[in-house]
């Protein structure tokens, strides 16, 4: 079955948009299977830069059908704004499909997210404040609003009433906020119904039929492996499963239909938000990585925390996702360093640890153990093949491949669509 999963192998922001866009012209469907508009992809096409937050990157590829799966949480206002922005730039968005089972981010979910994060103070998680976590909580608590509910006024009203029975108690008595009116929420949500109707479909059926017809389907994860609710650096994680298993539940496609799992690795490491980060830099090198790499969140606008490459995390991502390939991005950012540190293990209480510790306490106290690889000064942005890279850049890639446990099949040497070295085809 020609089904591929493409996901972040670190804390997100690895350049999944570039990788998805590279494959977009060769696949029939690109599917977002989890997360919401807390994710962000930057795709550069020619001299045009596109910032996508909720839409699958494949929407920029003519002939490709973009799909928002049932595992995604959808803010209708953000989605419609993003569609409008692309249409104004001449991008055809008419082929978009949205699962009727995807959950809606309501105004009260956003309110709860913001007031809860403020209430936590120093213990805050570092959420984007866009209502993602509370919407997933409603889903699990079985009081969530789904896209299909927009087309049944009675069901929608009953569900909003049920959700606000509890939330208004919390908002008024705990957070000293005003109660939210049921009618106001229902009215606002119903305004989106007709605008979304042309896109709503039984995406589980569509995708499975496509695979039966030997169509190529690419499943695109948001965030990254270390932000997975089960397998990430809990509690500093997202509220869904960006790992490969999430593609099955978030799109309704069985695991036996997935043929390849591609992990996106940045040539160094970044993360946004709170939580442990063993290789984080607080010096001039960290500032240089941030400046040269343009490390600012697409969705949040926050500066990303920067550090050297962490092979322990890469090996962990290979294991929990069953990765078959890596796409290494932003290799060009490392040009100019005489030597480049790579974290090969951790030191925890005097012990050398080569695998990611399962204990949150141990990970918080992990100190990086570095090996130093020779750097390069040559411009690599024009490289078209692996042999075009300087010898030290080749050596860096080979070392990362050996440490990470899966072959590096493509290398990003610049932000542009054509600034990629393809070593092995993903299809």
C-alpha positions as a Python dict, from the first residue, in 0.01 Angstrom:
ca = {
    (1, 'X'): (0, 0, 0),
    (2, 'X'): (151, 337, -104),
    (3, 'X'): (86, 512, 231),
    (4, 'X'): (360, 719, 392),
    (5, 'X'): (377, 895, 729),
    (6, 'X'): (591, 1207, 760),
    (7, 'X'): (652, 1347, 1107),
    (8, 'X'): (886, 1550, 1323),
    (9, 'X'): (1159, 1352, 1499),
    (10, 'X'): (1244, 1619, 1759),
    (11, 'X'): (1026, 1883, 1932),
    (12, 'X'): (864, 2008, 1612),
    (13, 'X'): (966, 2292, 1380),
    (14, 'X'): (1202, 2059, 1190),
    (15, 'X'): (1085, 2166, 846),
    (16, 'X'): (802, 1921, 780),
    (17, 'X'): (639, 2167, 543),
    (18, 'X'): (939, 2162, 311),
    (19, 'X'): (948, 1783, 315),
    (20, 'X'): (576, 1748, 253),
    (21, 'X'): (590, 2003, -25),
    (22, 'X'): (878, 1813, -186),
    (23, 'X'): (660, 1505, -205),
    (24, 'X'): (336, 1691, -276),
    (25, 'X'): (370, 1678, -653),
    (26, 'X'): (409, 1300, -642),
    (27, 'X'): (125, 1210, -405),
    (28, 'X'): (-251, 1211, -449),
    (29, 'X'): (-355, 1300, -94),
    (30, 'X'): (-182, 1483, 194),
    (31, 'X'): (-352, 1431, 531),
    (32, 'X'): (-316, 1620, 860),
    (33, 'X'): (-401, 1362, 1126),
    (34, 'X'): (-364, 1548, 1460),
    (35, 'X'): (-313, 1884, 1624),
    (36, 'X'): (-467, 2212, 1524),
    (37, 'X'): (-357, 2565, 1450),
    (38, 'X'): (-90, 2533, 1719),
    (39, 'X'): (131, 2383, 1447),
    (40, 'X'): (296, 2577, 1168),
    (41, 'X'): (471, 2499, 842),
    (42, 'X'): (669, 2743, 630),
    (43, 'X'): (692, 2650, 263),
    (44, 'X'): (897, 2852, 14),
    (45, 'X'): (793, 2823, -352),
    (46, 'X'): (1013, 3032, -579),
    (47, 'X'): (1015, 3378, -428),
    (48, 'X'): (690, 3316, -241),
    (49, 'X'): (677, 3216, 126),
    (50, 'X'): (364, 3049, 267),
    (51, 'X'): (293, 3009, 639),
    (52, 'X'): (44, 2729, 697),
    (53, 'X'): (-104, 2663, 1040),
    (54, 'X'): (-395, 2424, 999),
    (55, 'X'): (-398, 2329, 633),
    (56, 'X'): (-190, 2036, 504),
    (57, 'X'): (115, 2151, 307),
    (58, 'X'): (-7, 1958, 4),
    (59, 'X'): (-260, 2233, -59),
    (60, 'X'): (18, 2414, -248),
    (61, 'X'): (61, 2123, -493),
    (62, 'X'): (-177, 2122, -793),
    (63, 'X'): (-343, 1785, -835),
    (64, 'X'): (-301, 1690, -470),
    (65, 'X'): (-607, 1659, -245),
    (66, 'X'): (-544, 1805, 104),
    (67, 'X'): (-734, 1639, 389),
    (68, 'X'): (-798, 1740, 750),
    (69, 'X'): (-855, 1412, 932),
    (70, 'X'): (-1077, 1321, 1224),
    (71, 'X'): (-787, 1352, 1470),
    (72, 'X'): (-742, 1724, 1404),
    (73, 'X'): (-911, 1997, 1609),
    (74, 'X'): (-1041, 2277, 1388),
    (75, 'X'): (-1084, 2644, 1466),
    (76, 'X'): (-1331, 2746, 1191),
    (77, 'X'): (-1233, 3114, 1191),
    (78, 'X'): (-863, 3029, 1153),
    (79, 'X'): (-935, 2775, 879),
    (80, 'X'): (-1152, 3010, 677),
    (81, 'X'): (-903, 3293, 717),
    (82, 'X'): (-621, 3070, 597),
    (83, 'X'): (-825, 2956, 297),
    (84, 'X'): (-912, 3315, 212),
    (85, 'X'): (-548, 3419, 230),
    (86, 'X'): (-439, 3142, -7),
    (87, 'X'): (-723, 3213, -250),
    (88, 'X'): (-618, 3577, -263),
    (89, 'X'): (-271, 3462, -368),
    (90, 'X'): (-408, 3245, -648),
    (91, 'X'): (-388, 2908, -471),
    (92, 'X'): (-673, 2669, -554),
    (93, 'X'): (-820, 2541, -225),
    (94, 'X'): (-1136, 2384, -366),
    (95, 'X'): (-1014, 2025, -327),
    (96, 'X'): (-980, 2045, 52),
    (97, 'X'): (-1165, 1777, 249),
    (98, 'X'): (-1250, 1800, 619),
    (99, 'X'): (-1359, 1505, 829),
    (100, 'X'): (-1707, 1542, 972),
    (101, 'X'): (-1570, 1373, 1285),
    (102, 'X'): (-1300, 1634, 1348),
    (103, 'X'): (-1363, 1835, 1664),
    (104, 'X'): (-1432, 2208, 1666),
    (105, 'X'): (-1234, 2453, 1878),
    (106, 'X'): (-1505, 2667, 2036),
    (107, 'X'): (-1467, 3019, 2179),
    (108, 'X'): (-1494, 2879, 2532),
    (109, 'X'): (-1208, 2633, 2464),
    (110, 'X'): (-983, 2929, 2380),
    (111, 'X'): (-1094, 3117, 2691),
    (112, 'X'): (-1029, 2818, 2918),
    (113, 'X'): (-686, 2764, 2763),
    (114, 'X'): (-575, 3122, 2827),
    (115, 'X'): (-707, 3162, 3180),
    (116, 'X'): (-576, 2821, 3288),
    (117, 'X'): (-226, 2894, 3158),
    (118, 'X'): (-220, 3229, 3337),
    (119, 'X'): (-343, 3064, 3656),
    (120, 'X'): (-55, 2813, 3649),
    (121, 'X'): (202, 3095, 3665),
    (122, 'X'): (554, 2951, 3693),
    (123, 'X'): (413, 2601, 3641),
    (124, 'X'): (267, 2688, 3300),
    (125, 'X'): (303, 2438, 3017),
    (126, 'X'): (380, 2692, 2745),
    (127, 'X'): (68, 2634, 2535),
    (128, 'X'): (-12, 2855, 2239),
    (129, 'X'): (-338, 2966, 2403),
    (130, 'X'): (-541, 2858, 2101),
    (131, 'X'): (-776, 2617, 2277),
    (132, 'X'): (-610, 2298, 2155),
    (133, 'X'): (-573, 2119, 2490),
    (134, 'X'): (-923, 2204, 2621),
    (135, 'X'): (-1076, 2086, 2292),
    (136, 'X'): (-901, 1751, 2317),
    (137, 'X'): (-1008, 1734, 2684),
    (138, 'X'): (-1370, 1787, 2576),
    (139, 'X'): (-1327, 1512, 2317),
    (140, 'X'): (-1207, 1264, 2579),
    (141, 'X'): (-1475, 1377, 2824),
    (142, 'X'): (-1733, 1321, 2548),
    (143, 'X'): (-1866, 1677, 2553),
    (144, 'X'): (-1684, 1790, 2239),
    (145, 'X'): (-1839, 1959, 1936),
    (146, 'X'): (-1770, 1789, 1602),
    (147, 'X'): (-1786, 1941, 1255),
    (148, 'X'): (-2095, 1736, 1174),
    (149, 'X'): (-2275, 1889, 1474),
    (150, 'X'): (-2285, 2223, 1292),
    (151, 'X'): (-2558, 2074, 1071),
    (152, 'X'): (-2798, 1975, 1352),
    (153, 'X'): (-2911, 2278, 1554),
    (154, 'X'): (-3067, 2068, 1830),
    (155, 'X'): (-2761, 1848, 1887),
    (156, 'X'): (-2528, 2146, 1872),
    (157, 'X'): (-2728, 2337, 2133),
    (158, 'X'): (-2747, 2036, 2365),
    (159, 'X'): (-2372, 1978, 2343),
    (160, 'X'): (-2282, 2341, 2405),
    (161, 'X'): (-2517, 2348, 2705),
    (162, 'X'): (-2357, 2034, 2848),
    (163, 'X'): (-2007, 2173, 2805),
    (164, 'X'): (-2087, 2514, 2953),
    (165, 'X'): (-2268, 2370, 3256),
    (166, 'X'): (-1928, 2278, 3395),
    (167, 'X'): (-1708, 2542, 3232),
    (168, 'X'): (-1915, 2837, 3347),
    (169, 'X'): (-1891, 2714, 3705),
    (170, 'X'): (-1513, 2704, 3670),
    (171, 'X'): (-1486, 3039, 3493),
    (172, 'X'): (-1703, 3229, 3740),
    (173, 'X'): (-1610, 3066, 4072),
    (174, 'X'): (-1243, 2980, 4019),
    (175, 'X'): (-1118, 3234, 3768),
    (176, 'X'): (-1357, 3524, 3843),
    (177, 'X'): (-1460, 3550, 3478),
    (178, 'X'): (-1804, 3613, 3331),
    (179, 'X'): (-2018, 3317, 3230),
    (180, 'X'): (-2043, 3243, 2858),
    (181, 'X'): (-2391, 3241, 2703),
    (182, 'X'): (-2500, 2922, 2526),
    (183, 'X'): (-2698, 3105, 2257),
    (184, 'X'): (-2404, 3328, 2173),
    (185, 'X'): (-2173, 3030, 2115),
    (186, 'X'): (-2431, 2839, 1912),
    (187, 'X'): (-2500, 3142, 1694),
    (188, 'X'): (-2129, 3198, 1628),
    (189, 'X'): (-2068, 2833, 1539),
    (190, 'X'): (-2369, 2816, 1307),
    (191, 'X'): (-2227, 3107, 1107),
    (192, 'X'): (-1950, 2873, 991),
    (193, 'X'): (-2178, 2587, 882),
    (194, 'X'): (-2253, 2693, 524),
    (195, 'X'): (-1897, 2814, 464),
    (196, 'X'): (-1750, 2479, 566),
    (197, 'X'): (-2016, 2257, 406),
    (198, 'X'): (-1846, 2221, 63),
    (199, 'X'): (-1540, 2069, 228),
    (200, 'X'): (-1699, 1826, 476),
    (201, 'X'): (-1670, 1458, 384),
    (202, 'X'): (-1637, 1102, 515),
    (203, 'X'): (-1260, 1120, 491),
    (204, 'X'): (-1205, 771, 637),
    (205, 'X'): (-1396, 622, 344),
    (206, 'X'): (-1226, 851, 91),
    (207, 'X'): (-875, 765, 209),
    (208, 'X'): (-928, 390, 234),
    (209, 'X'): (-1083, 380, -113),
    (210, 'X'): (-789, 580, -244),
    (211, 'X'): (-544, 327, -102),
    (212, 'X'): (-743, 40, -249),
    (213, 'X'): (-705, 213, -586),
    (214, 'X'): (-325, 235, -532),
    (215, 'X'): (-330, 611, -488),
    (216, 'X'): (-39, 759, -291),
    (217, 'X'): (-142, 903, 48),
    (218, 'X'): (94, 1104, 268),
    (219, 'X'): (6, 1148, 635),
    (220, 'X'): (154, 1467, 781),
    (221, 'X'): (205, 1506, 1155),
    (222, 'X'): (213, 1839, 1331),
    (223, 'X'): (451, 1923, 1619),
    (224, 'X'): (708, 1645, 1681),
    (225, 'X'): (782, 1314, 1852),
    (226, 'X'): (899, 1469, 2181),
    (227, 'X'): (569, 1661, 2203),
    (228, 'X'): (357, 1344, 2182),
    (229, 'X'): (108, 1319, 2469),
    (230, 'X'): (217, 959, 2542),
    (231, 'X'): (577, 946, 2425),
    (232, 'X'): (698, 1304, 2466),
    (233, 'X'): (854, 1503, 2750),
    (234, 'X'): (532, 1502, 2954),
    (235, 'X'): (378, 1729, 3078),
    (236, 'X'): (547, 1972, 2838),
    (237, 'X'): (374, 1819, 2538),
    (238, 'X'): (84, 1872, 2302),
    (239, 'X'): (-255, 1707, 2358),
    (240, 'X'): (-246, 1456, 2074),
    (241, 'X'): (-24, 1192, 1911),
    (242, 'X'): (214, 1330, 1643),
    (243, 'X'): (395, 994, 1642),
    (244, 'X'): (333, 745, 1361),
    (245, 'X'): (61, 556, 1547),
    (246, 'X'): (-144, 875, 1554),
    (247, 'X'): (-182, 858, 1177),
    (248, 'X'): (-390, 542, 1211),
    (249, 'X'): (-632, 675, 1471),
    (250, 'X'): (-629, 1033, 1341),
    (251, 'X'): (-714, 937, 983),
    (252, 'X'): (-890, 602, 1018),
    (253, 'X'): (-638, 398, 821),
    (254, 'X'): (-505, 65, 952),
    (255, 'X'): (-133, 20, 1030),
    (256, 'X'): (-94, -257, 774),
    (257, 'X'): (-154, 0, 499),
    (258, 'X'): (145, 217, 594),
    (259, 'X'): (455, 131, 395),
    (260, 'X'): (706, 399, 500),
    (261, 'X'): (760, 631, 798),
    (262, 'X'): (981, 936, 738),
    (263, 'X'): (1122, 1138, 1028),
    (264, 'X'): (1222, 1501, 979),
    (265, 'X'): (1541, 1595, 1163),
    (266, 'X'): (1689, 1941, 1191),
    (267, 'X'): (2071, 1939, 1171),
    (268, 'X'): (2063, 2093, 1518),
    (269, 'X'): (1781, 2101, 1776),
    (270, 'X'): (1512, 2354, 1866),
    (271, 'X'): (1199, 2368, 2074),
    (272, 'X'): (930, 2621, 2165),
    (273, 'X'): (766, 2641, 2504),
    (274, 'X'): (864, 2512, 2845),
    (275, 'X'): (1029, 2185, 2940),
    (276, 'X'): (1369, 2015, 2956),
    (277, 'X'): (1616, 2056, 2668),
    (278, 'X'): (1958, 1898, 2740),
    (279, 'X'): (2154, 2059, 2453),
    (280, 'X'): (2002, 2408, 2484),
    (281, 'X'): (2253, 2689, 2432),
    (282, 'X'): (2252, 3019, 2617),
    (283, 'X'): (2559, 3166, 2447),
    (284, 'X'): (2668, 3321, 2119),
    (285, 'X'): (2636, 2986, 1938),
    (286, 'X'): (2270, 2963, 2040),
    (287, 'X'): (2210, 3319, 1924),
    (288, 'X'): (2382, 3243, 1591),
    (289, 'X'): (2173, 2931, 1530),
    (290, 'X'): (1857, 3130, 1603),
    (291, 'X'): (1957, 3418, 1376),
    (292, 'X'): (2095, 3219, 1082),
    (293, 'X'): (1821, 2957, 1101),
    (294, 'X'): (1541, 3214, 1132),
    (295, 'X'): (1423, 3032, 1441),
    (296, 'X'): (1096, 3200, 1520),
    (297, 'X'): (773, 3004, 1555),
    (298, 'X'): (549, 3018, 1248),
    (299, 'X'): (235, 3007, 1461),
    (300, 'X'): (347, 3154, 1792),
    (301, 'X'): (595, 3418, 1676),
    (302, 'X'): (810, 3318, 1974),
    (303, 'X'): (1186, 3277, 1945),
    (304, 'X'): (1278, 2910, 1945),
    (305, 'X'): (1520, 2771, 2199),
    (306, 'X'): (1826, 2641, 2013),
    (307, 'X'): (2084, 2371, 2083),
    (308, 'X'): (2317, 2123, 1920),
    (309, 'X'): (2201, 1801, 1757),
    (310, 'X'): (2085, 1537, 2007),
    (311, 'X'): (2143, 1182, 1881),
    (312, 'X'): (1974, 1032, 2189),
    (313, 'X'): (1646, 1194, 2086),
    (314, 'X'): (1693, 1088, 1724),
    (315, 'X'): (1741, 723, 1826),
    (316, 'X'): (1431, 743, 2044),
    (317, 'X'): (1227, 884, 1754),
    (318, 'X'): (1346, 599, 1532),
    (319, 'X'): (1228, 346, 1787),
    (320, 'X'): (885, 478, 1883),
    (321, 'X'): (786, 565, 1525),
    (322, 'X'): (943, 270, 1344),
    (323, 'X'): (1120, 518, 1116),
    (324, 'X'): (1238, 388, 779),
    (325, 'X'): (1404, 715, 664),
    (326, 'X'): (1519, 1057, 777),
    (327, 'X'): (1493, 1390, 597),
    (328, 'X'): (1771, 1611, 740),
    (329, 'X'): (1688, 1982, 718),
    (330, 'X'): (1881, 2309, 760),
    (331, 'X'): (2226, 2163, 711),
    (332, 'X'): (2326, 2496, 557),
    (333, 'X'): (2272, 2675, 889),
    (334, 'X'): (2578, 2500, 1034),
    (335, 'X'): (2814, 2643, 772),
    (336, 'X'): (3088, 2848, 935),
    (337, 'X'): (3162, 2658, 1256),
    (338, 'X'): (3516, 2517, 1293),
    (339, 'X'): (3379, 2220, 1485),
    (340, 'X'): (3025, 2112, 1562),
    (341, 'X'): (2929, 1942, 1889),
    (342, 'X'): (2687, 1648, 1871),
    (343, 'X'): (2523, 1505, 2183),
    (344, 'X'): (2585, 1128, 2181),
    (345, 'X'): (2475, 1045, 2537),
    (346, 'X'): (2367, 1201, 2867),
    (347, 'X'): (2531, 1217, 3204),
    (348, 'X'): (2278, 1166, 3484),
    (349, 'X'): (2402, 1158, 3844),
    (350, 'X'): (2747, 1055, 3726),
    (351, 'X'): (2617, 779, 3497),
    (352, 'X'): (2651, 773, 3118),
    (353, 'X'): (2310, 710, 2960),
    (354, 'X'): (2280, 645, 2585),
    (355, 'X'): (1902, 607, 2561),
    (356, 'X'): (1629, 854, 2649),
    (357, 'X'): (1544, 806, 3019),
    (358, 'X'): (1182, 719, 3084),
    (359, 'X'): (1190, 910, 3413),
    (360, 'X'): (1091, 1276, 3396),
    (361, 'X'): (1323, 1345, 3688),
    (362, 'X'): (1623, 1189, 3513),
    (363, 'X'): (1556, 1377, 3190),
    (364, 'X'): (1536, 1707, 3376),
    (365, 'X'): (1883, 1640, 3519),
    (366, 'X'): (2040, 1506, 3197),
    (367, 'X'): (2361, 1677, 3087),
    (368, 'X'): (2480, 1633, 2728),
    (369, 'X'): (2791, 1429, 2648),
    (370, 'X'): (2939, 1573, 2329),
    (371, 'X'): (3153, 1448, 2045),
    (372, 'X'): (3302, 1716, 1821),
    (373, 'X'): (3286, 1687, 1443),
    (374, 'X'): (3489, 1905, 1202),
    (375, 'X'): (3291, 2186, 1042),
    (376, 'X'): (3300, 2352, 699),
    (377, 'X'): (3299, 2704, 556),
    (378, 'X'): (3193, 2637, 197),
    (379, 'X'): (2850, 2751, 74),
    (380, 'X'): (2638, 2437, 33),
    (381, 'X'): (2312, 2594, -86),
    (382, 'X'): (2388, 2514, -452),
    (383, 'X'): (2468, 2146, -389),
    (384, 'X'): (2256, 1913, -601),
    (385, 'X'): (2404, 1579, -493),
    (386, 'X'): (2566, 1435, -184),
    (387, 'X'): (2905, 1439, -355),
    (388, 'X'): (2869, 1817, -406),
    (389, 'X'): (2888, 1870, -29),
    (390, 'X'): (3223, 1949, 136),
    (391, 'X'): (3389, 1641, 285),
    (392, 'X'): (3327, 1758, 640),
    (393, 'X'): (2959, 1818, 566),
    (394, 'X'): (2938, 1468, 421),
    (395, 'X'): (3107, 1336, 734),
    (396, 'X'): (2859, 1519, 955),
    (397, 'X'): (2562, 1367, 771),
    (398, 'X'): (2710, 1017, 783),
    (399, 'X'): (2781, 1049, 1156),
    (400, 'X'): (2424, 1161, 1229),
    (401, 'X'): (2288, 876, 1019),
    (402, 'X'): (2492, 618, 1210),
    (403, 'X'): (2398, 764, 1548),
    (404, 'X'): (2026, 798, 1467),
    (405, 'X'): (1951, 447, 1345),
    (406, 'X'): (1787, 508, 1008),
    (407, 'X'): (1915, 617, 665),
    (408, 'X'): (1915, 986, 575),
    (409, 'X'): (1740, 986, 238),
    (410, 'X'): (1718, 1362, 175),
    (411, 'X'): (1903, 1673, 292),
    (412, 'X'): (1780, 2031, 301),
    (413, 'X'): (2056, 2276, 206),
    (414, 'X'): (1841, 2591, 190),
    (415, 'X'): (1484, 2711, 243),
    (416, 'X'): (1375, 2692, -122),
    (417, 'X'): (1166, 2415, -274),
    (418, 'X'): (1457, 2318, -501),
    (419, 'X'): (1728, 2340, -234),
    (420, 'X'): (1716, 1974, -143),
    (421, 'X'): (1951, 1684, -207),
    (422, 'X'): (1756, 1364, -265),
    (423, 'X'): (1968, 1057, -190),
    (424, 'X'): (1696, 791, -196),
    (425, 'X'): (1345, 835, -329),
    (426, 'X'): (1068, 820, -70),
    (427, 'X'): (827, 676, -327),
}
